[in-house]
Coordinates of C-alpha atoms and ligand atoms in Angstrom, one line a residue:
M1 CA 99.7 246.0 -16.5
N2 CA 99.0 244.8 -20.0
R3 CA 101.0 242.1 -21.7
R4 CA 102.9 244.4 -24.0
K5 CA 104.2 246.5 -21.1
F6 CA 105.0 243.4 -19.2
L7 CA 107.3 241.8 -21.7
T8 CA 110.5 243.1 -20.4
K9 CA 114.1 243.3 -21.5
G10 CA 115.7 239.9 -21.1
A11 CA 118.7 239.7 -18.9
L12 CA 120.4 237.4 -21.3
G13 CA 119.9 239.5 -24.4
V14 CA 117.7 241.7 -26.3
G15 CA 114.1 241.1 -25.2
A16 CA 111.6 238.6 -23.9
T17 CA 109.2 237.3 -26.4
A18 CA 106.8 235.0 -24.4
L19 CA 106.1 233.8 -21.0
V20 CA 105.5 230.2 -20.2
G21 CA 105.0 228.2 -17.1
V22 CA 105.7 224.6 -16.2
S23 CA 103.7 222.8 -13.6
P24 CA 103.8 219.2 -12.6
Q25 CA 100.1 219.2 -12.2
D26 CA 99.4 220.8 -15.7
A27 CA 99.2 218.6 -18.8
S28 CA 100.1 221.7 -20.8
P29 CA 103.4 223.4 -20.1
Q30 CA 102.4 226.4 -22.1
Q31 CA 100.2 228.4 -19.7
R32 CA 100.8 232.1 -20.1
V33 CA 101.3 234.5 -17.2
T34 CA 99.9 237.9 -18.2
K35 CA 100.7 240.0 -15.1
W36 CA 102.8 239.8 -12.0
D37 CA 100.9 240.3 -8.7
R38 CA 104.1 240.7 -6.7
S39 CA 107.7 241.3 -7.6
A40 CA 111.1 240.9 -5.8
D41 CA 114.7 240.6 -6.9
V42 CA 115.0 237.2 -5.3
V43 CA 112.1 234.8 -4.8
I44 CA 112.5 231.7 -2.7
A45 CA 110.2 228.7 -2.3
G46 CA 110.5 227.2 1.2
A47 CA 111.2 228.9 4.6
G48 CA 113.2 226.0 6.1
A49 CA 116.9 225.9 7.0
S50 CA 118.1 226.5 3.4
G51 CA 115.4 229.0 2.4
L52 CA 115.9 231.2 5.4
S53 CA 119.7 231.2 5.0
A54 CA 119.3 232.1 1.4
A55 CA 116.8 234.9 2.2
I56 CA 119.1 236.6 4.7
M57 CA 122.1 236.3 2.5
A58 CA 120.3 237.7 -0.5
R59 CA 119.0 240.6 1.6
D60 CA 122.5 241.2 2.9
Q61 CA 123.6 241.8 -0.7
G62 CA 120.9 244.5 -1.0
A63 CA 118.3 242.4 -2.9
S64 CA 114.6 242.6 -2.1
V65 CA 113.5 239.1 -1.1
L66 CA 110.2 237.4 -1.0
V67 CA 109.7 233.8 0.4
V68 CA 106.7 231.6 -0.3
E69 CA 106.1 228.9 2.3
Q70 CA 103.5 226.2 1.9
N71 CA 103.1 225.6 5.7
H72 CA 101.2 227.9 8.1
D73 CA 104.5 228.7 9.7
I74 CA 108.2 228.8 8.8
G75 CA 110.8 226.2 9.7
G76 CA 110.3 223.0 7.7
H77 CA 112.0 219.9 9.0
A78 CA 114.6 222.1 10.6
M79 CA 112.1 223.3 13.2
V80 CA 111.7 219.8 14.7
S81 CA 115.4 218.8 14.1
G82 CA 118.0 218.1 16.7
G83 CA 119.9 221.3 15.8
R84 CA 123.2 219.4 15.5
I85 CA 125.3 221.5 13.1
P86 CA 128.8 220.2 12.4
L87 CA 130.4 223.0 10.5
G88 CA 134.1 223.6 10.8
G89 CA 137.1 225.2 9.0
G90 CA 137.9 227.5 11.9
T91 CA 134.6 228.9 13.1
R92 CA 134.5 231.4 15.9
L93 CA 133.2 228.8 18.4
Q94 CA 135.8 226.3 17.4
K95 CA 138.5 228.9 18.1
K96 CA 136.9 229.7 21.5
F97 CA 137.4 226.1 22.5
G98 CA 141.0 226.0 21.1
V99 CA 140.1 223.7 18.1
V100 CA 142.4 224.2 15.1
D101 CA 140.7 223.5 11.8
S102 CA 140.9 224.6 8.1
A103 CA 138.8 224.5 5.0
D104 CA 141.3 222.0 3.5
Q105 CA 140.9 219.6 6.4
V106 CA 137.1 219.9 6.1
Y107 CA 137.4 219.0 2.4
L108 CA 139.7 216.1 3.0
D109 CA 137.5 214.7 5.8
H110 CA 134.5 214.7 3.5
T111 CA 136.2 213.2 0.4
D112 CA 137.8 210.2 2.1
F113 CA 136.9 207.4 -0.3
H114 CA 136.6 205.0 2.7
N115 CA 133.5 206.9 3.8
L116 CA 130.7 205.1 2.0
E117 CA 128.2 207.8 2.9
L118 CA 130.2 210.5 1.1
R119 CA 132.0 208.5 -1.5
Y120 CA 129.7 209.3 -4.4
S121 CA 129.6 213.0 -3.8
D122 CA 130.5 215.6 -6.5
R123 CA 133.8 216.9 -5.3
D124 CA 133.4 220.3 -6.9
L125 CA 130.4 220.8 -4.6
V126 CA 132.3 219.4 -1.5
R127 CA 135.1 221.9 -2.2
V128 CA 132.8 224.9 -2.3
W129 CA 131.0 223.6 0.8
A130 CA 134.3 223.2 2.7
D131 CA 135.4 226.7 1.7
E132 CA 132.1 228.2 3.0
N133 CA 131.9 226.2 6.3
A134 CA 133.4 228.7 8.7
A135 CA 131.7 231.7 7.0
T136 CA 128.3 230.0 7.3
F137 CA 128.7 229.1 10.9
D138 CA 129.7 232.6 11.7
F139 CA 126.8 233.9 9.6
L140 CA 124.5 231.8 11.8
L141 CA 126.0 233.4 14.9
D142 CA 125.7 236.9 13.4
N143 CA 122.1 236.3 12.7
G144 CA 121.2 235.4 16.3
V145 CA 121.5 231.6 16.4
Q146 CA 122.6 230.5 19.8
F147 CA 124.6 227.3 20.4
E148 CA 125.2 225.2 23.5
E149 CA 128.7 226.4 24.5
V150 CA 130.4 223.1 25.2
M151 CA 133.5 221.5 23.6
P152 CA 132.4 220.4 20.1
T153 CA 132.5 216.7 19.3
L154 CA 133.4 214.6 16.3
V155 CA 130.9 213.3 13.8
N156 CA 130.9 210.9 10.9
G157 CA 133.5 212.1 8.4
G158 CA 135.3 214.3 10.9
T159 CA 138.9 214.2 12.3
I160 CA 138.4 217.5 14.1
P161 CA 135.7 218.4 16.6
R162 CA 133.0 220.4 14.8
L163 CA 129.6 219.5 16.2
F164 CA 127.8 222.2 18.1
R165 CA 124.1 222.1 18.9
T166 CA 121.6 224.9 18.8
K167 CA 119.7 225.9 21.9
V168 CA 115.9 225.4 22.0
Y169 CA 114.4 228.8 21.1
S170 CA 112.0 229.2 24.0
D171 CA 109.8 227.1 26.3
D172 CA 106.6 228.0 24.4
L173 CA 105.5 225.0 22.3
K174 CA 103.4 227.3 20.1
V175 CA 106.7 228.9 19.0
T176 CA 109.0 225.9 18.9
I177 CA 106.3 223.4 17.8
N178 CA 107.9 220.4 19.6
G179 CA 110.5 222.0 21.8
S180 CA 113.3 220.6 19.6
P181 CA 116.7 222.4 19.4
G182 CA 116.2 223.0 15.7
S183 CA 113.7 225.7 16.7
G184 CA 116.8 227.7 17.9
L185 CA 118.1 227.8 14.3
V186 CA 115.0 228.6 12.3
R187 CA 113.3 231.0 14.8
A188 CA 116.5 233.0 15.1
L189 CA 116.9 233.1 11.3
E190 CA 113.3 234.1 10.9
K191 CA 113.6 236.9 13.3
S192 CA 116.8 238.2 11.6
A193 CA 115.3 237.8 8.1
R194 CA 112.1 239.7 9.0
A195 CA 114.1 242.5 10.8
K196 CA 116.2 242.9 7.6
G197 CA 113.1 243.2 5.5
V198 CA 112.6 239.8 4.0
E199 CA 108.9 239.2 3.3
V200 CA 107.4 235.7 4.0
L201 CA 104.1 234.6 2.4
L202 CA 102.8 231.7 4.5
R203 CA 100.3 229.1 3.2
H204 CA 101.6 229.9 -0.3
T205 CA 102.4 226.8 -2.3
L206 CA 104.8 227.0 -5.3
T207 CA 102.9 225.4 -8.2
R208 CA 104.6 226.7 -11.3
I209 CA 107.9 228.2 -12.5
V210 CA 107.6 230.9 -15.2
R211 CA 110.1 231.3 -18.0
D212 CA 110.7 234.1 -20.5
E213 CA 111.7 233.2 -23.9
V214 CA 114.6 235.6 -24.5
R215 CA 116.5 236.5 -27.6
L216 CA 120.2 235.8 -26.8
K217 CA 121.5 237.0 -30.2
P218 CA 119.7 238.0 -33.3
D219 CA 119.8 234.4 -34.5
A220 CA 119.3 232.5 -31.2
T221 CA 116.7 232.3 -28.5
G222 CA 116.8 230.8 -25.0
T223 CA 114.8 230.8 -21.9
R224 CA 115.2 232.3 -18.5
V225 CA 113.3 231.7 -15.3
H226 CA 111.5 235.0 -14.5
G227 CA 109.1 234.1 -11.7
I228 CA 106.7 231.7 -10.2
V229 CA 103.1 231.0 -9.6
A230 CA 102.0 230.2 -6.0
K231 CA 98.6 229.1 -4.7
I232 CA 96.8 230.2 -1.6
D233 CA 93.3 228.9 -0.9
G234 CA 93.0 227.8 -4.5
K235 CA 93.9 231.3 -5.8
E236 CA 96.9 231.9 -7.9
V237 CA 99.5 234.6 -7.2
T238 CA 102.1 235.4 -9.8
I239 CA 105.4 236.5 -8.5
E240 CA 108.2 238.0 -10.5
A241 CA 111.8 237.1 -9.6
R242 CA 113.8 239.9 -11.1
R243 CA 117.2 238.3 -10.4
G244 CA 116.6 234.7 -9.5
F245 CA 114.3 232.1 -8.1
I246 CA 115.6 229.6 -5.5
I247 CA 114.1 226.2 -4.9
A248 CA 114.4 225.4 -1.2
T249 CA 111.4 223.1 -0.8
G250 CA 113.3 220.4 1.1
G251 CA 113.5 217.2 -0.9
F252 CA 111.2 214.4 -1.9
T253 CA 110.8 211.9 1.0
S254 CA 107.0 212.5 1.3
N255 CA 106.4 211.8 -2.4
V256 CA 105.9 208.1 -2.8
A257 CA 106.0 208.0 -6.6
F258 CA 109.1 210.2 -6.7
R259 CA 111.1 208.4 -4.0
R260 CA 110.4 205.1 -5.7
M261 CA 112.3 206.3 -8.8
F262 CA 115.4 205.7 -6.6
D263 CA 114.3 202.7 -4.7
P264 CA 111.1 200.9 -5.8
R265 CA 110.8 199.4 -2.3
L266 CA 109.9 202.7 -0.7
T267 CA 106.2 202.2 -0.9
E268 CA 103.5 204.0 1.1
E269 CA 103.8 202.3 4.4
Y270 CA 107.1 204.1 5.1
Q271 CA 106.4 207.3 7.1
V272 CA 108.6 210.4 7.1
A273 CA 110.4 211.9 10.1
G274 CA 109.4 215.6 10.3
E275 CA 105.8 214.9 9.2
P276 CA 103.1 215.8 9.9
W277 CA 104.7 219.2 10.6
S278 CA 106.1 219.7 7.1
K279 CA 106.2 217.7 4.0
Q280 CA 108.9 217.1 1.4
N281 CA 106.7 216.7 -1.7
A282 CA 109.4 217.0 -4.4
D283 CA 107.5 220.0 -5.8
G284 CA 110.8 221.9 -6.6
E285 CA 112.4 218.9 -8.2
M286 CA 109.4 218.1 -10.4
L287 CA 109.0 221.7 -11.5
A288 CA 112.7 222.0 -12.4
M289 CA 112.7 218.7 -14.2
G290 CA 109.8 220.1 -16.3
L291 CA 112.4 222.7 -17.4
G292 CA 114.9 220.0 -18.2
A293 CA 116.8 219.9 -15.0
A294 CA 119.1 217.0 -14.2
L295 CA 119.1 215.0 -11.0
W296 CA 122.5 214.4 -9.3
G297 CA 124.1 211.8 -7.1
T298 CA 121.1 209.5 -7.4
S299 CA 122.9 206.4 -6.1
N300 CA 123.1 208.0 -2.7
V301 CA 119.5 207.2 -1.9
A302 CA 120.1 203.4 -2.1
S303 CA 123.8 203.4 -1.1
E304 CA 122.8 201.8 2.3
H305 CA 124.7 204.4 4.2
G306 CA 123.4 207.6 5.8
R307 CA 119.8 208.1 6.8
S308 CA 117.5 207.7 3.9
V309 CA 115.9 204.8 5.8
T310 CA 116.2 204.5 9.6
K311 CA 115.2 202.0 12.3
T312 CA 112.6 203.5 14.6
R313 CA 113.4 204.2 18.3
H314 CA 109.8 205.2 19.2
I315 CA 107.4 202.4 18.6
G316 CA 103.6 202.4 18.7
A317 CA 103.3 205.7 16.9
R318 CA 103.4 206.7 13.3
Y319 CA 106.3 209.1 13.2
G320 CA 108.7 207.2 15.4
Y321 CA 112.1 208.6 14.2
E322 CA 115.1 207.9 16.4
N323 CA 115.8 211.5 17.5
L324 CA 112.3 212.8 17.6
R325 CA 109.7 212.1 20.2
W326 CA 106.6 214.2 19.7
N327 CA 105.6 216.2 22.7
P328 CA 101.9 215.7 23.7
G329 CA 101.7 219.5 24.3
S330 CA 102.7 220.3 20.7
P331 CA 100.1 222.1 18.7
M332 CA 100.7 219.4 16.1
F333 CA 99.9 216.5 18.4
P334 CA 96.3 215.9 17.3
Q335 CA 97.8 215.1 13.8
V336 CA 100.8 213.2 15.2
G337 CA 98.5 210.7 17.2
G338 CA 101.1 209.4 19.7
A339 CA 104.5 210.1 21.1
G340 CA 105.8 206.6 20.9
L341 CA 107.3 204.3 23.5
T342 CA 111.0 205.0 23.6
V343 CA 113.0 201.8 23.2
K344 CA 115.8 201.2 25.7
S345 CA 116.6 197.7 24.3
Y346 CA 115.4 195.8 21.3
Q347 CA 115.9 192.7 23.6
D348 CA 112.4 193.5 24.9
F349 CA 110.5 192.4 21.9
I350 CA 110.5 190.6 18.6
C351 CA 109.7 192.2 15.3
V352 CA 107.3 190.5 12.9
N353 CA 106.1 191.4 9.4
Q354 CA 102.5 191.7 8.4
F355 CA 102.3 187.9 8.1
G356 CA 103.1 187.4 11.7
R357 CA 106.6 186.1 11.0
R358 CA 110.0 187.1 12.3
F359 CA 112.3 188.1 9.5
W360 CA 115.7 189.1 10.9
N361 CA 117.8 189.5 14.0
E362 CA 116.1 192.4 15.8
M363 CA 119.3 193.5 17.5
D364 CA 121.0 194.3 14.1
D365 CA 121.4 198.1 13.6
T366 CA 122.8 197.8 10.1
Y367 CA 121.2 198.2 6.7
D368 CA 120.8 194.4 6.7
F369 CA 118.0 194.8 9.2
L370 CA 116.4 197.5 7.1
N371 CA 116.8 195.5 3.9
A372 CA 115.0 192.6 5.6
C373 CA 112.2 195.0 6.7
L374 CA 111.8 196.4 3.2
G375 CA 112.2 193.2 1.2
R376 CA 111.6 190.1 3.1
H377 CA 108.1 188.5 2.6
D378 CA 106.2 185.5 3.9
P379 CA 107.6 182.4 2.4
D380 CA 104.0 181.6 1.5
A381 CA 103.8 182.4 -2.2
K382 CA 100.2 183.6 -1.8
S383 CA 101.4 186.9 -0.2
R384 CA 100.4 189.8 -2.4
K385 CA 102.8 192.4 -1.2
L386 CA 105.5 192.4 -3.8
N387 CA 107.3 195.8 -3.4
G388 CA 108.0 197.2 0.1
G389 CA 108.0 194.9 3.1
G390 CA 104.7 196.1 4.6
P391 CA 104.2 197.1 8.3
I392 CA 106.7 195.8 10.9
W393 CA 105.2 195.2 14.3
A394 CA 107.0 195.0 17.7
I395 CA 105.4 192.2 19.7
F396 CA 105.8 192.1 23.5
D397 CA 104.2 191.3 26.8
A398 CA 103.4 192.8 30.2
D399 CA 107.0 191.9 31.4
S400 CA 108.5 193.9 28.6
V401 CA 106.4 196.9 29.6
R402 CA 107.6 196.6 33.2
R403 CA 111.3 196.3 32.2
E404 CA 111.1 199.3 29.7
E405 CA 109.0 201.3 32.2
W406 CA 106.5 202.1 29.5
D407 CA 103.0 203.4 30.0
P408 CA 101.4 201.8 26.9
K409 CA 98.4 204.2 26.7
P410 CA 97.6 207.3 24.7
P411 CA 99.1 209.9 24.4
N412 CA 102.2 207.6 24.5
V413 CA 100.8 205.3 21.8
D414 CA 98.6 205.9 18.9
A415 CA 95.6 203.6 19.4
N416 CA 94.2 204.5 16.0
G417 CA 95.9 201.8 14.0
F418 CA 99.5 201.9 15.3
F419 CA 99.2 200.2 18.7
F420 CA 97.1 197.2 19.9
G421 CA 96.8 195.1 23.1
A422 CA 95.0 191.9 23.8
D423 CA 94.9 189.0 26.4
T424 CA 95.9 186.3 23.9
I425 CA 98.3 186.3 21.0
A426 CA 95.5 185.1 18.7
D427 CA 93.3 188.0 19.7
L428 CA 96.2 190.4 19.3
S429 CA 96.8 189.3 15.7
R430 CA 93.1 189.7 14.9
K431 CA 93.0 193.3 16.1
I432 CA 96.0 194.5 14.0
S433 CA 94.6 196.6 11.3
N434 CA 95.4 199.9 9.6
P435 CA 95.6 201.1 6.0
Y436 CA 99.1 199.7 5.5
Q437 CA 98.3 196.2 6.8
A438 CA 97.2 194.8 3.5
Q439 CA 95.7 191.6 4.9
P440 CA 94.7 190.3 8.4
M441 CA 97.7 188.9 10.3
P442 CA 97.2 185.1 10.5
A443 CA 96.6 184.2 14.2
R444 CA 98.3 180.8 13.9
A445 CA 101.4 182.3 12.3
L446 CA 101.8 184.8 15.1
E447 CA 101.2 182.1 17.8
E448 CA 103.8 179.9 16.1
T449 CA 106.3 182.7 15.9
V450 CA 106.0 183.6 19.6
A451 CA 106.1 179.9 20.6
R452 CA 109.2 179.3 18.5
Y453 CA 110.9 182.4 19.8
N454 CA 110.2 181.4 23.4
S455 CA 111.8 178.0 22.6
Y456 CA 114.9 179.8 21.3
V457 CA 115.1 181.7 24.6
D458 CA 115.0 178.3 26.5
A459 CA 117.7 176.9 24.2
G460 CA 119.8 180.1 24.4
K461 CA 120.1 180.1 20.6
D462 CA 118.3 181.6 17.6
P463 CA 119.0 179.1 14.8
E464 CA 116.8 181.2 12.4
F465 CA 118.4 184.6 12.6
G466 CA 121.2 184.4 15.0
R467 CA 119.9 187.0 17.5
P468 CA 122.4 187.4 20.3
G469 CA 121.6 187.5 24.0
L470 CA 118.1 185.9 23.9
M471 CA 116.9 187.0 27.3
F472 CA 113.2 187.2 27.7
K473 CA 110.2 185.1 26.7
I474 CA 107.0 186.7 25.6
Q475 CA 104.5 184.9 27.9
K476 CA 102.7 187.2 30.2
P477 CA 99.5 188.8 29.1
P478 CA 98.4 191.3 28.1
Y479 CA 100.3 191.2 24.8
Y480 CA 101.0 194.2 22.6
A481 CA 101.7 195.0 18.9
A482 CA 103.4 198.4 18.3
W483 CA 104.1 200.0 14.9
A484 CA 107.9 199.6 14.4
T485 CA 108.1 200.1 10.6
P486 CA 111.3 201.9 9.4
I487 CA 110.9 205.6 8.9
L488 CA 112.4 207.7 6.0
H489 CA 114.5 210.7 6.8
D490 CA 117.0 212.3 4.4
A491 CA 116.5 213.1 0.7
L492 CA 120.1 212.2 -0.3
A493 CA 119.7 213.0 -4.0
G494 CA 118.2 216.0 -5.8
L495 CA 118.6 218.6 -8.5
R496 CA 122.0 219.0 -10.1
I497 CA 123.6 222.3 -9.1
N498 CA 127.0 223.9 -9.6
G499 CA 129.1 225.7 -7.0
R500 CA 126.9 228.8 -7.4
C501 CA 123.8 226.7 -6.8
E502 CA 122.6 227.3 -10.3
V503 CA 120.4 224.4 -11.5
I504 CA 122.0 222.4 -14.3
D505 CA 120.0 220.7 -17.1
V506 CA 120.3 217.2 -18.6
R507 CA 122.7 218.6 -21.2
G508 CA 125.0 219.9 -18.5
E509 CA 124.0 223.6 -19.1
V510 CA 122.9 226.2 -16.5
I511 CA 119.1 226.9 -16.5
P512 CA 119.4 230.7 -16.3
G513 CA 117.6 232.3 -13.3
L514 CA 117.0 229.1 -11.4
Y515 CA 118.9 228.2 -8.2
C516 CA 118.5 225.4 -5.7
A517 CA 119.7 224.6 -2.2
G518 CA 118.9 222.3 0.7
E519 CA 117.7 218.7 0.5
S520 CA 116.2 219.5 -3.0
A521 CA 119.7 219.7 -4.3
G522 CA 121.8 216.6 -5.0
G523 CA 125.4 215.6 -5.4
F524 CA 126.5 215.7 -1.8
A525 CA 125.0 213.1 0.5
L526 CA 126.0 214.8 3.7
H527 CA 123.2 214.7 6.3
G528 CA 121.2 217.7 7.2
L529 CA 121.8 221.2 8.4
P530 CA 125.5 221.7 7.6
R531 CA 124.8 221.0 4.0
V532 CA 121.6 222.9 3.6
T533 CA 122.7 226.1 5.5
V534 CA 125.9 226.4 3.5
F535 CA 124.3 226.0 0.1
G536 CA 121.3 228.1 1.1
R537 CA 123.6 231.0 1.9
I538 CA 125.5 230.5 -1.4
A539 CA 122.2 230.4 -3.4
G540 CA 121.0 233.6 -1.8
R541 CA 124.2 235.4 -2.5
E542 CA 124.5 234.2 -6.1
A543 CA 120.9 234.9 -7.0
A544 CA 121.2 238.4 -5.5
R545 CA 124.2 239.1 -7.7
A546 CA 122.6 238.0 -10.9
R547 CA 121.6 240.6 -13.5
R548 CA 118.2 242.1 -13.0
Q549 CA 115.6 241.3 -15.6
S550 CA 113.3 244.3 -15.3
Ligands
FAD601 C1 113.4 214.8 13.3 C2 114.5 215.4 12.6 C3 115.7 215.6 13.2 C4 116.8 216.2 12.5 N1 117.9 216.5 13.2 C5 119.0 217.0 12.5 C6 120.2 217.4 13.2 O1 120.2 217.3 14.4 N2 121.2 217.8 12.5 C7 121.2 218.0 11.1 O2 122.1 218.3 10.5 N3 120.0 217.7 10.4 C8 118.9 217.2 11.1 N4 117.8 216.9 10.4 C9 117.7 217.2 9.0 C10 117.5 218.7 8.7 O3 116.5 219.2 9.5 C11 117.1 218.8 7.2 O4 118.1 218.3 6.4 C12 116.9 220.3 6.9 O5 115.9 220.9 7.6 C13 116.5 220.4 5.4 O6 116.5 221.8 5.1 P1 115.7 222.3 3.8 O7 115.7 223.7 3.8 O8 116.2 221.6 2.6 O9 114.2 221.7 4.1 P2 113.2 222.1 5.2 O10 113.9 222.6 6.4 O11 112.3 220.9 5.4 O12 112.3 223.3 4.6 C14 111.6 223.1 3.4 C15 110.4 224.0 3.4 O13 109.8 224.1 2.1 C16 108.4 224.1 2.3 N5 107.8 223.7 1.0 C17 107.8 222.4 0.5 N6 107.1 222.4 -0.7 C18 106.7 223.7 -0.9 C19 106.0 224.3 -2.0 N7 105.6 223.7 -3.0 N8 105.8 225.7 -1.9 C20 106.3 226.4 -0.8 N9 106.9 225.8 0.2 C21 107.2 224.5 0.2 C22 108.2 223.2 3.5 O14 106.9 223.4 4.0 C23 109.3 223.5 4.4 O15 109.0 224.6 5.3 C24 116.7 216.4 11.1 C25 115.5 216.2 10.5 C26 114.4 215.7 11.2 C27 113.1 215.5 10.4

C-alpha cells in the first residue's frame, strides 16, 4: 500500500495529513509509518487480566480484536496471582449465597474517607467501577471462569461479603505456570477470547504508538491514535487500530527509573512479585506520556497503605512475596532460583541491613517496618548507600531451622546470592555477596549485633527497638543469612483515564483513540483483579464503540 492510499479519512474530521509515532526509546518522535502490516478495529497491548477482559468485551460488541503480548504466553501477573476477586453489587454468586448487595453500597464502601488506602481515589472512577461490579463478575462467569463455591468473605473496604476465589485451571504446570488460582481466571478468559475470534500475537512488544494528524475543521488540526508498532525478534510490525488502541501493559513496578518518580527510595534492590514470569516495564505509561498523557493519583504509591511495598514471607529467595511460593516444578523455576523458606514466625530470626545492624522491631507488620528497611542506614557516616535501604538479611541458626521445619537447601533456597550458611557468624558475614550488597558486611558488626540481641533475650527486653516476645537466642551453628528484602507489588498510580477509560492529557483533554485499563491506569488505588477486570471490560466496550477510522 503506498502512502497516499494509506492516508485515510480521519475519524475526527476531514482527513489525515501525516502519521507520526512516539517511542520512549526514540530520540525523535517524528518517525513515519508508511504501511500497516496488520489491521483490527481494536488493538490491545498486554494479554493479562485487563487486556483479556477488554479483548472479549470488544469482540462481544462485534469489533475485530488483535492483542500484542510481550511474553511467550498470556496471563501477566494475573497468571501467578491468588485469584481473589472481591466484586459485588449483587453478583450471581452473591445471590446464590443469599448475600444482598448493591452498586451504591459498593460505591459507599470504597469512598469511605477513613479508608486510607482508597481515600485519594478519583470518585468519578470509583462510581463507574461500582456500577460495573456485578456485570463484570457475571461476565467472568459467562466466559468460563470458575470460582470456589463457598460463602464469600469480607475484604478491606467492604461491609458486605464479596470475596470469591478462582479455581486453579488445571494440574498441568506448563499450563498454569505455578499452579496459582489466578490461572483459572486468565486461562478461562484466553479460551473464551480465542473461541470468539480474538487474535493474540505472542512475543510482540509494543514499542510505539502511531498518531494521525487529522483536520478537525477547516481551520484546526488535531491528532488521533491510529495504531501501534510492535517488535518481534528485532523486527517491527505495524498494526492499525481502526477504532481504538488500549494500553493494558500492567503498570510500572519493574521499571526502576519510573517507580522512583513516585518514591526515590525504590532503588534496584527491590524485586517485584510476579517476576520473572512477567514484567511491568511502564511501556504503556511512557508511550502515552510521550503523547502528553497525564498521570493520576500519584500520591497512592507512597501513601503507606496498600501493597506497593510488602514484607516478604518467603525468605532466602529473590521473589519472596507473601502470597506466592514458586513451585520447583514450574517451567519458570530455572529463572526463579529458589522457592523460599515460608516464615511461620518472625520470632525465629533477626533482620539486619547490609551493614550487619538490626534496624527495627522485626515483629512489626506496619509500614514503619518497611520505612525502616527502605530508609534506615548504618549510623557510620561512611556508608555510601544514600537512597534505598539496601538488602535486608534474615539471620538465624540451626535451632530456628528446626522450629520452622525448614529444609534450607535448594530448591527451597537460592544459593546464588540470596542464601548463605556458615559455621561462625564472622564467616557468614564474609560470604554474603550479591549485586545488591554494595559492600562486604563487616564481620564485627554482625557478631556484635547477634551478641547484643542474645543479651536482650536473656534480659527479656529489647531496649533498641522494643521487639516483643524475645524468645530465642541465635547461638547454634550452622548460621544462615536469607534474603528478606521487601518486595514490590502493586502499581497504585498510572495514566489518567475517564469513566470510558479514555486517556486524558495534561490539559485535561481526551487523547482521541487511546484507552487504558489495568495497573497502567491511575486514580483508584484498589488492589488488583477487581479493579483491572472492570476497567478492562469498560475499555474494550468503549474502544469497540468508537467511530472507525478507515
Ligand atoms: C503473586 C501475585 C498475587 C496476586 N494475587 C492477587 C489476588 O489474589 N487478588 C487480586 O485482586 N490481585 C492479585 N494480584 C494482582 C493482580 O494479579 C494484578 O493487579 C493484575 O494481574 C494486573 O492486571 P493487568 O492486566 O494490569 O496486568 P498483568 O496481568 O500483569 O498483564 C499485563 C501484560 O502486559 C504485558 N506487557 C507488558 N509490557 C508490554 C509491552 N510493551 N508490549 C506487549 N505486552 C506487554 C505483560 O507481559 C503482561 O502479560 C496478585 C499479583 C501477584 C504478582
